[in-house]
Amino acid sequence: MKIALVHDYLTQRGGAERVFELICRRFPDADVYTSIYAPGHTIDLGDRPVKTTFLQAIPKSAKYFRLLAPLYYPAFRTLNLQGYDLIISSTSSFAKAVRKSKGAYHICLCHNITRFLWDTQTYLKEYRDFKAFSPVIKTIFQFMRKTDIRYAQEPNLYIANSSTVARRVESIYKKPAIVINYPIDDQRFMFSAQKDNFYLASARLLGYKRIDVIVEAFNQLGWPLLITGDGPERSRLEAMAADNVTFLGYVSDEERCRLMSRAKGVILAALEDYGLVPIEANFSGTPVVAYGAGGVLDTQVPGTTGLFFDQQTPESLIATLLKFQEMSWDYDAIRDHAVQRFTEAVFFQRVEQAIQDVCGAQSLALAS
């Protein structure tokens, strides 16, 4: 079976890209496609060839990839995937639009619906540089919604990373979706039952991550907080932070994993569609304090792997942190929870069963 792997763009290293990296590793003989590829700024594919679209030739396209939004659907439609039996797309926006040949199958690993089209107000709030162009952008996005729905009909099967995303796929695209929670690279994370006296937040510093809520809560508590990650909100957040809050910026994967394993707790205030950070914390044996909505409802067990707070406010987070501080945590049980549900082995066993259900007997040797 000839397989093509397709991702929206490889210009950064976020959660979606880390999942795509695992998919590429699982199917080493598959051909890899994307719109724009920036080696050194994204996942490590080694010497593996990556086939791109005409967007690659646009000067500084990797840096300003968000500005090219109206061009992605035409770009993906130009890709020639006619010789493939199976297409596996990894997408939160455009890659689902690729054409397949007659008799081929397209399985879409959907990280989300195209959020900037369907939640434009939040998108513009996150990227304040675009705010001045809001009226024009909203008009363009409204037109693009029709295109998004049309090309969303291409995949034979949607695999959503969470119940939240599955409901959105079914509501917006009118396509059924099955839920398979995405894994992390479990070999990368280290377990420790010894915790140091600090809490950790690890995220890109964007508005919707609500790091401001976390900073304000720890300003009031005075407890040590370390924050890894960078982004456009960093200057504003640093200006509001007290001395007990430390911004580390970008750290290596090794250092991030060490911090994850030694933290008393990992804090998340965003409404995440899925969210890999809570799972990474659990693999490290570290409990989570998270805003209780979205993907964490699929992945966390209150009282066992962490606690939820009800509102994205410092007051709600503080009340939960005070409760968290008084509890005893079984770090081994936290790690066991993650190992049983979120390893690569569990994920690919379920994905390959789903592919076999759709494609039939010819898919039995797809990973060979």
Coordinates of C-alpha atoms in Angstrom, one line a residue:
M1 CA 0.0 0.0 0.0
K2 CA 1.5 3.4 -1.1
I3 CA 1.0 6.0 1.6
A4 CA 1.2 9.8 1.6
L5 CA 1.5 11.8 4.8
V6 CA 0.3 15.4 4.6
H7 CA 0.5 18.3 7.2
D8 CA -0.7 21.9 7.0
Y9 CA 2.7 23.5 7.2
L10 CA 6.0 22.6 8.9
T11 CA 7.1 26.1 10.1
Q12 CA 7.0 25.6 13.9
R13 CA 7.1 22.9 16.5
G14 CA 3.7 22.8 18.3
G15 CA 1.6 20.0 19.5
A16 CA 0.2 19.2 16.0
E17 CA 3.7 19.0 14.6
R18 CA 4.9 16.7 17.4
V19 CA 2.1 14.3 16.6
F20 CA 2.9 14.4 12.9
E21 CA 6.5 13.6 13.8
L22 CA 5.3 10.4 15.4
I23 CA 3.2 9.6 12.4
C24 CA 6.2 10.1 10.1
R25 CA 8.3 7.8 12.3
R26 CA 5.5 5.1 12.3
F27 CA 5.4 5.1 8.5
P28 CA 9.0 5.5 7.4
D29 CA 8.5 4.6 3.8
A30 CA 5.6 7.0 3.3
D31 CA 6.0 10.2 1.3
V32 CA 5.7 13.5 3.2
Y33 CA 3.9 16.5 1.9
T34 CA 3.2 20.0 3.3
S35 CA 2.6 23.5 2.0
I36 CA 5.7 25.2 3.5
Y37 CA 8.7 23.5 5.1
A38 CA 11.3 25.3 7.3
P39 CA 13.9 22.8 8.4
G40 CA 15.5 23.8 11.7
H41 CA 12.3 25.5 12.9
T42 CA 10.0 22.5 13.1
I43 CA 10.1 18.7 13.7
D44 CA 13.3 16.8 12.8
L45 CA 12.7 14.7 9.7
G46 CA 16.4 14.1 9.1
D47 CA 17.2 13.6 5.4
R48 CA 13.7 12.5 4.6
P49 CA 12.4 14.3 1.5
V50 CA 9.5 16.7 2.0
K51 CA 7.4 17.8 -1.0
T52 CA 6.0 21.3 -0.8
T53 CA 3.6 23.5 -2.8
F54 CA 4.2 26.7 -4.7
L55 CA 4.0 28.6 -1.4
Q56 CA 7.5 27.4 -0.6
A57 CA 8.9 29.7 -3.3
I58 CA 7.3 32.9 -1.9
P59 CA 10.1 34.9 -0.1
K60 CA 9.8 34.6 3.7
S61 CA 6.8 32.4 3.5
A62 CA 7.9 30.4 6.5
K63 CA 8.0 33.5 8.6
Y64 CA 4.8 35.0 7.5
F65 CA 2.8 31.8 6.8
R66 CA -0.3 33.1 8.6
L67 CA -0.6 35.9 6.0
L68 CA -1.0 33.4 3.2
A69 CA -4.3 31.9 4.5
P70 CA -6.3 32.4 1.3
L71 CA -3.7 30.6 -0.7
Y72 CA -3.5 27.4 1.2
Y73 CA -6.5 25.6 -0.3
P74 CA -5.4 26.3 -3.9
A75 CA -1.9 25.1 -2.9
F76 CA -3.1 21.8 -1.5
R77 CA -5.4 21.2 -4.4
T78 CA -2.4 21.4 -6.8
L79 CA -0.5 18.5 -5.0
N80 CA -0.4 15.4 -7.2
L81 CA -1.4 12.5 -4.9
Q82 CA -2.9 10.4 -7.6
G83 CA -0.6 7.4 -7.1
Y84 CA -1.4 6.8 -3.5
D85 CA -3.7 4.2 -2.0
L86 CA -3.9 5.9 1.4
I87 CA -3.6 9.5 2.4
I88 CA -3.2 10.4 6.1
S89 CA -3.6 14.1 6.7
S90 CA -2.7 15.8 9.9
T91 CA -4.5 19.1 10.1
S92 CA -6.2 21.9 11.9
S93 CA -7.0 23.7 8.7
F94 CA -5.9 23.1 5.1
A95 CA -4.4 19.7 4.5
K96 CA -7.7 17.9 4.4
A97 CA -8.3 19.6 1.0
V98 CA -5.9 17.3 -0.9
R99 CA -7.2 15.4 -3.8
K100 CA -7.2 11.6 -3.8
S101 CA -7.4 9.2 -6.7
K102 CA -10.4 7.1 -7.4
G103 CA -10.4 4.1 -5.1
A104 CA -8.0 5.7 -2.6
Y105 CA -8.8 6.4 1.0
H106 CA -8.2 9.6 3.0
I107 CA -7.9 9.4 6.8
C108 CA -7.8 12.8 8.5
L109 CA -6.2 13.2 11.9
C110 CA -8.1 16.4 12.9
H111 CA -6.5 18.5 15.6
N112 CA -9.4 21.0 15.2
I113 CA -11.7 22.5 12.6
T114 CA -10.2 25.6 10.9
R115 CA -10.4 27.7 14.0
F116 CA -9.5 31.1 12.6
L117 CA -12.5 30.8 10.2
W118 CA -15.0 29.6 12.8
D119 CA -13.8 31.6 15.8
T120 CA -12.4 34.6 14.1
Q121 CA -12.8 37.0 17.0
T122 CA -10.6 34.9 19.2
Y123 CA -8.1 34.5 16.4
L124 CA -7.8 38.3 15.9
K125 CA -7.5 38.8 19.7
E126 CA -4.5 36.4 19.7
Y127 CA -2.7 38.1 16.8
R128 CA -3.1 41.8 17.6
D129 CA -1.0 42.8 14.6
F130 CA -4.0 41.8 12.4
K131 CA -6.5 43.9 14.4
A132 CA -6.3 46.9 12.1
F133 CA -7.3 44.8 9.2
S134 CA -10.2 43.2 11.0
P135 CA -13.0 44.2 8.6
V136 CA -11.2 43.0 5.5
I137 CA -10.1 39.8 7.3
K138 CA -13.6 38.9 8.5
T139 CA -14.9 39.4 4.9
I140 CA -12.2 37.1 3.5
F141 CA -12.8 34.5 6.2
Q142 CA -16.5 34.5 5.6
F143 CA -15.9 33.6 2.0
M144 CA -13.3 31.0 3.0
R145 CA -15.8 29.2 5.3
K146 CA -17.7 27.9 2.2
T147 CA -14.5 26.6 0.8
D148 CA -13.5 25.0 4.1
I149 CA -16.8 23.1 4.3
R150 CA -16.6 22.0 0.6
Y151 CA -13.1 20.5 1.0
A152 CA -13.9 19.1 4.4
Q153 CA -15.9 16.5 2.6
E154 CA -12.8 15.0 1.0
P155 CA -11.7 12.6 3.9
N156 CA -13.3 9.2 4.2
L157 CA -12.8 9.3 8.0
Y158 CA -12.1 11.9 10.6
I159 CA -10.1 10.9 13.7
A160 CA -10.5 13.7 16.3
N161 CA -8.1 14.1 19.1
S162 CA -10.8 14.9 21.7
S163 CA -14.6 14.8 22.2
T164 CA -14.6 18.6 21.8
V165 CA -13.1 18.4 18.4
A166 CA -15.3 15.5 17.3
R167 CA -18.4 17.5 18.1
R168 CA -17.1 20.5 16.1
V169 CA -16.4 18.3 13.1
E170 CA -19.9 16.8 13.2
S171 CA -21.5 20.2 13.8
I172 CA -19.6 22.3 11.2
Y173 CA -18.5 19.8 8.5
K174 CA -21.5 17.4 9.0
K175 CA -19.0 14.5 9.0
P176 CA -18.9 11.7 11.6
A177 CA -15.7 11.6 13.6
I178 CA -14.2 9.0 16.0
V179 CA -12.2 10.0 19.0
I180 CA -8.7 8.7 19.5
N181 CA -6.7 10.7 22.0
Y182 CA -3.3 11.6 20.6
P183 CA -0.1 10.3 22.2
I184 CA 3.2 11.9 23.1
D185 CA 6.7 10.7 22.6
D186 CA 6.7 8.8 25.8
Q187 CA 10.3 7.8 25.6
R188 CA 11.3 11.5 25.9
F189 CA 9.8 12.2 29.3
M190 CA 11.4 11.3 32.6
F191 CA 9.6 10.2 35.8
S192 CA 10.5 11.6 39.2
A193 CA 8.8 11.1 42.5
Q194 CA 11.0 13.8 44.0
K195 CA 9.4 17.3 43.5
D196 CA 11.0 20.6 44.0
N197 CA 9.4 23.8 45.3
F198 CA 8.1 25.3 42.1
Y199 CA 5.2 25.2 39.8
L200 CA 5.5 25.1 36.0
A201 CA 3.6 26.6 33.1
S202 CA 4.7 25.6 29.6
A203 CA 3.1 27.2 26.6
R204 CA 3.5 29.5 23.7
L205 CA 2.9 33.0 25.1
L206 CA -0.3 33.8 23.2
G207 CA -3.4 35.5 24.5
Y208 CA -5.7 32.5 24.5
K209 CA -3.2 30.5 26.7
R210 CA -4.3 32.9 29.5
I211 CA -0.9 32.9 31.1
D212 CA -2.0 36.3 32.5
V213 CA -4.4 34.4 34.8
I214 CA -1.6 32.2 36.1
V215 CA 0.8 35.1 36.6
E216 CA -1.7 37.1 38.6
A217 CA -2.6 34.1 40.7
F218 CA 1.0 33.5 41.6
N219 CA 1.6 37.2 42.2
Q220 CA -0.9 37.0 44.9
L221 CA 0.2 33.6 46.3
G222 CA 3.9 34.5 46.2
W223 CA 4.8 30.9 45.3
P224 CA 7.6 30.1 42.9
L225 CA 6.5 29.8 39.2
L226 CA 8.6 29.0 36.2
I227 CA 7.3 29.7 32.7
T228 CA 8.8 28.1 29.6
G229 CA 7.9 29.3 26.1
D230 CA 8.0 32.4 24.1
G231 CA 5.6 34.5 22.1
P232 CA 4.1 37.9 21.4
E233 CA 2.6 38.2 24.9
R234 CA 6.0 37.8 26.7
S235 CA 6.7 41.6 27.3
R236 CA 3.3 42.3 28.7
L237 CA 3.4 39.2 31.0
E238 CA 6.9 40.0 32.3
A239 CA 5.8 43.5 33.0
M240 CA 2.9 42.3 35.2
A241 CA 4.9 39.5 37.0
A242 CA 6.2 39.7 40.6
D243 CA 9.7 38.5 41.6
N244 CA 8.5 35.0 42.3
V245 CA 7.6 34.4 38.6
T246 CA 10.5 33.6 36.3
F247 CA 10.3 33.5 32.5
L248 CA 12.7 31.1 31.0
G249 CA 11.8 31.6 27.4
Y250 CA 12.7 28.8 25.0
V251 CA 14.4 25.8 26.7
S252 CA 15.7 22.6 25.2
D253 CA 13.5 19.5 25.2
E254 CA 15.8 17.9 27.7
E255 CA 15.5 20.8 30.1
R256 CA 11.8 21.1 29.6
C257 CA 11.3 17.4 30.5
R258 CA 13.5 17.8 33.6
L259 CA 11.4 20.7 34.8
M260 CA 8.2 18.8 34.0
S261 CA 9.3 15.9 36.2
R262 CA 10.5 18.0 39.2
A263 CA 7.6 20.5 39.4
K264 CA 5.1 20.3 42.2
G265 CA 2.4 20.8 39.6
V266 CA 1.9 22.0 36.0
I267 CA -0.6 24.8 35.5
L268 CA -2.8 25.4 32.5
A269 CA -5.4 28.1 32.1
A270 CA -6.3 27.8 28.4
L271 CA -9.3 26.3 26.9
E272 CA -7.5 23.7 24.8
D273 CA -9.2 21.6 22.1
Y274 CA -7.0 18.7 23.3
G275 CA -3.7 19.7 24.9
L276 CA -0.5 17.6 25.1
V277 CA 1.1 19.4 28.1
P278 CA -1.2 17.8 30.7
I279 CA -0.3 14.3 29.3
E280 CA 3.4 15.2 29.3
A281 CA 3.1 16.2 32.9
N282 CA 1.3 12.9 33.8
F283 CA 4.0 10.9 32.1
S284 CA 6.5 12.7 34.3
G285 CA 4.5 11.8 37.4
T286 CA 3.4 15.4 37.9
P287 CA -0.2 16.4 38.7
V288 CA -2.0 19.1 36.7
V289 CA -4.1 22.1 37.7
A290 CA -6.1 23.0 34.6
Y291 CA -9.1 25.1 33.5
G292 CA -11.8 22.5 33.5
A293 CA -13.1 22.6 29.9
G294 CA -12.1 21.2 26.5
G295 CA -9.6 18.4 26.0
V296 CA -8.5 18.0 29.6
L297 CA -12.0 16.5 30.3
D298 CA -10.9 13.6 28.1
T299 CA -7.4 13.2 29.6
Q300 CA -7.4 14.1 33.3
V301 CA -9.0 12.4 36.3
P302 CA -9.8 15.0 39.0
G303 CA -8.3 14.0 42.4
T304 CA -6.1 11.4 40.8
T305 CA -4.0 13.2 38.1
G306 CA -4.8 16.8 39.1
L307 CA -7.6 19.3 39.8
F308 CA -9.8 21.5 37.6
F309 CA -10.7 25.2 38.3
D310 CA -14.1 26.4 37.1
Q311 CA -13.4 29.9 35.7
Q312 CA -10.5 31.5 33.9
T313 CA -9.8 34.0 36.7
P314 CA -7.0 34.3 39.2
E315 CA -9.5 33.9 42.1
S316 CA -10.7 30.5 40.8
L317 CA -7.2 29.3 40.2
I318 CA -6.0 30.4 43.6
A319 CA -8.8 28.5 45.4
T320 CA -7.9 25.4 43.5
L321 CA -4.2 25.7 44.1
L322 CA -4.8 26.1 47.8
K323 CA -6.8 22.8 47.7
F324 CA -4.1 21.2 45.5
Q325 CA -1.4 22.2 48.0
E326 CA -3.1 20.3 50.8
M327 CA -3.5 17.1 48.9
S328 CA -1.2 14.1 48.8
W329 CA -0.5 12.8 45.2
D330 CA 0.4 9.4 44.1
Y331 CA 3.0 10.1 41.5
D332 CA 3.3 6.5 40.3
A333 CA -0.5 6.3 39.8
I334 CA -0.3 9.5 37.7
R335 CA 2.3 8.1 35.5
D336 CA 0.4 4.7 35.2
H337 CA -2.6 6.6 34.0
A338 CA -0.7 8.1 31.2
V339 CA 1.1 4.9 30.2
Q340 CA -2.1 3.0 30.0
R341 CA -3.8 5.5 27.7
F342 CA -1.4 7.8 25.8
T343 CA 1.5 5.8 24.5
E344 CA 2.4 5.6 20.9
A345 CA 1.6 1.8 21.0
V346 CA -2.0 2.4 22.2
F347 CA -2.5 5.3 19.8
F348 CA -1.3 3.5 16.6
Q349 CA -3.1 0.3 17.6
R350 CA -6.4 2.2 17.5
V351 CA -5.5 4.3 14.4
E352 CA -4.5 1.2 12.4
Q353 CA -7.7 -0.6 13.4
A354 CA -9.7 2.4 12.3
I355 CA -7.8 2.4 8.9
Q356 CA -8.4 -1.3 8.5
D357 CA -12.1 -0.7 9.2
V358 CA -12.3 1.9 6.5
C359 CA -9.9 0.5 3.9
G360 CA -10.4 -3.2 4.4
A361 CA -8.0 -6.1 4.2
Q362 CA -5.4 -4.3 2.0
S363 CA -4.5 -2.1 4.9
L364 CA -3.2 -5.0 7.0
A365 CA 0.4 -4.4 5.9
L366 CA 0.3 -0.6 5.8
A367 CA 3.0 -0.2 8.5
S368 CA 5.3 -2.8 7.1

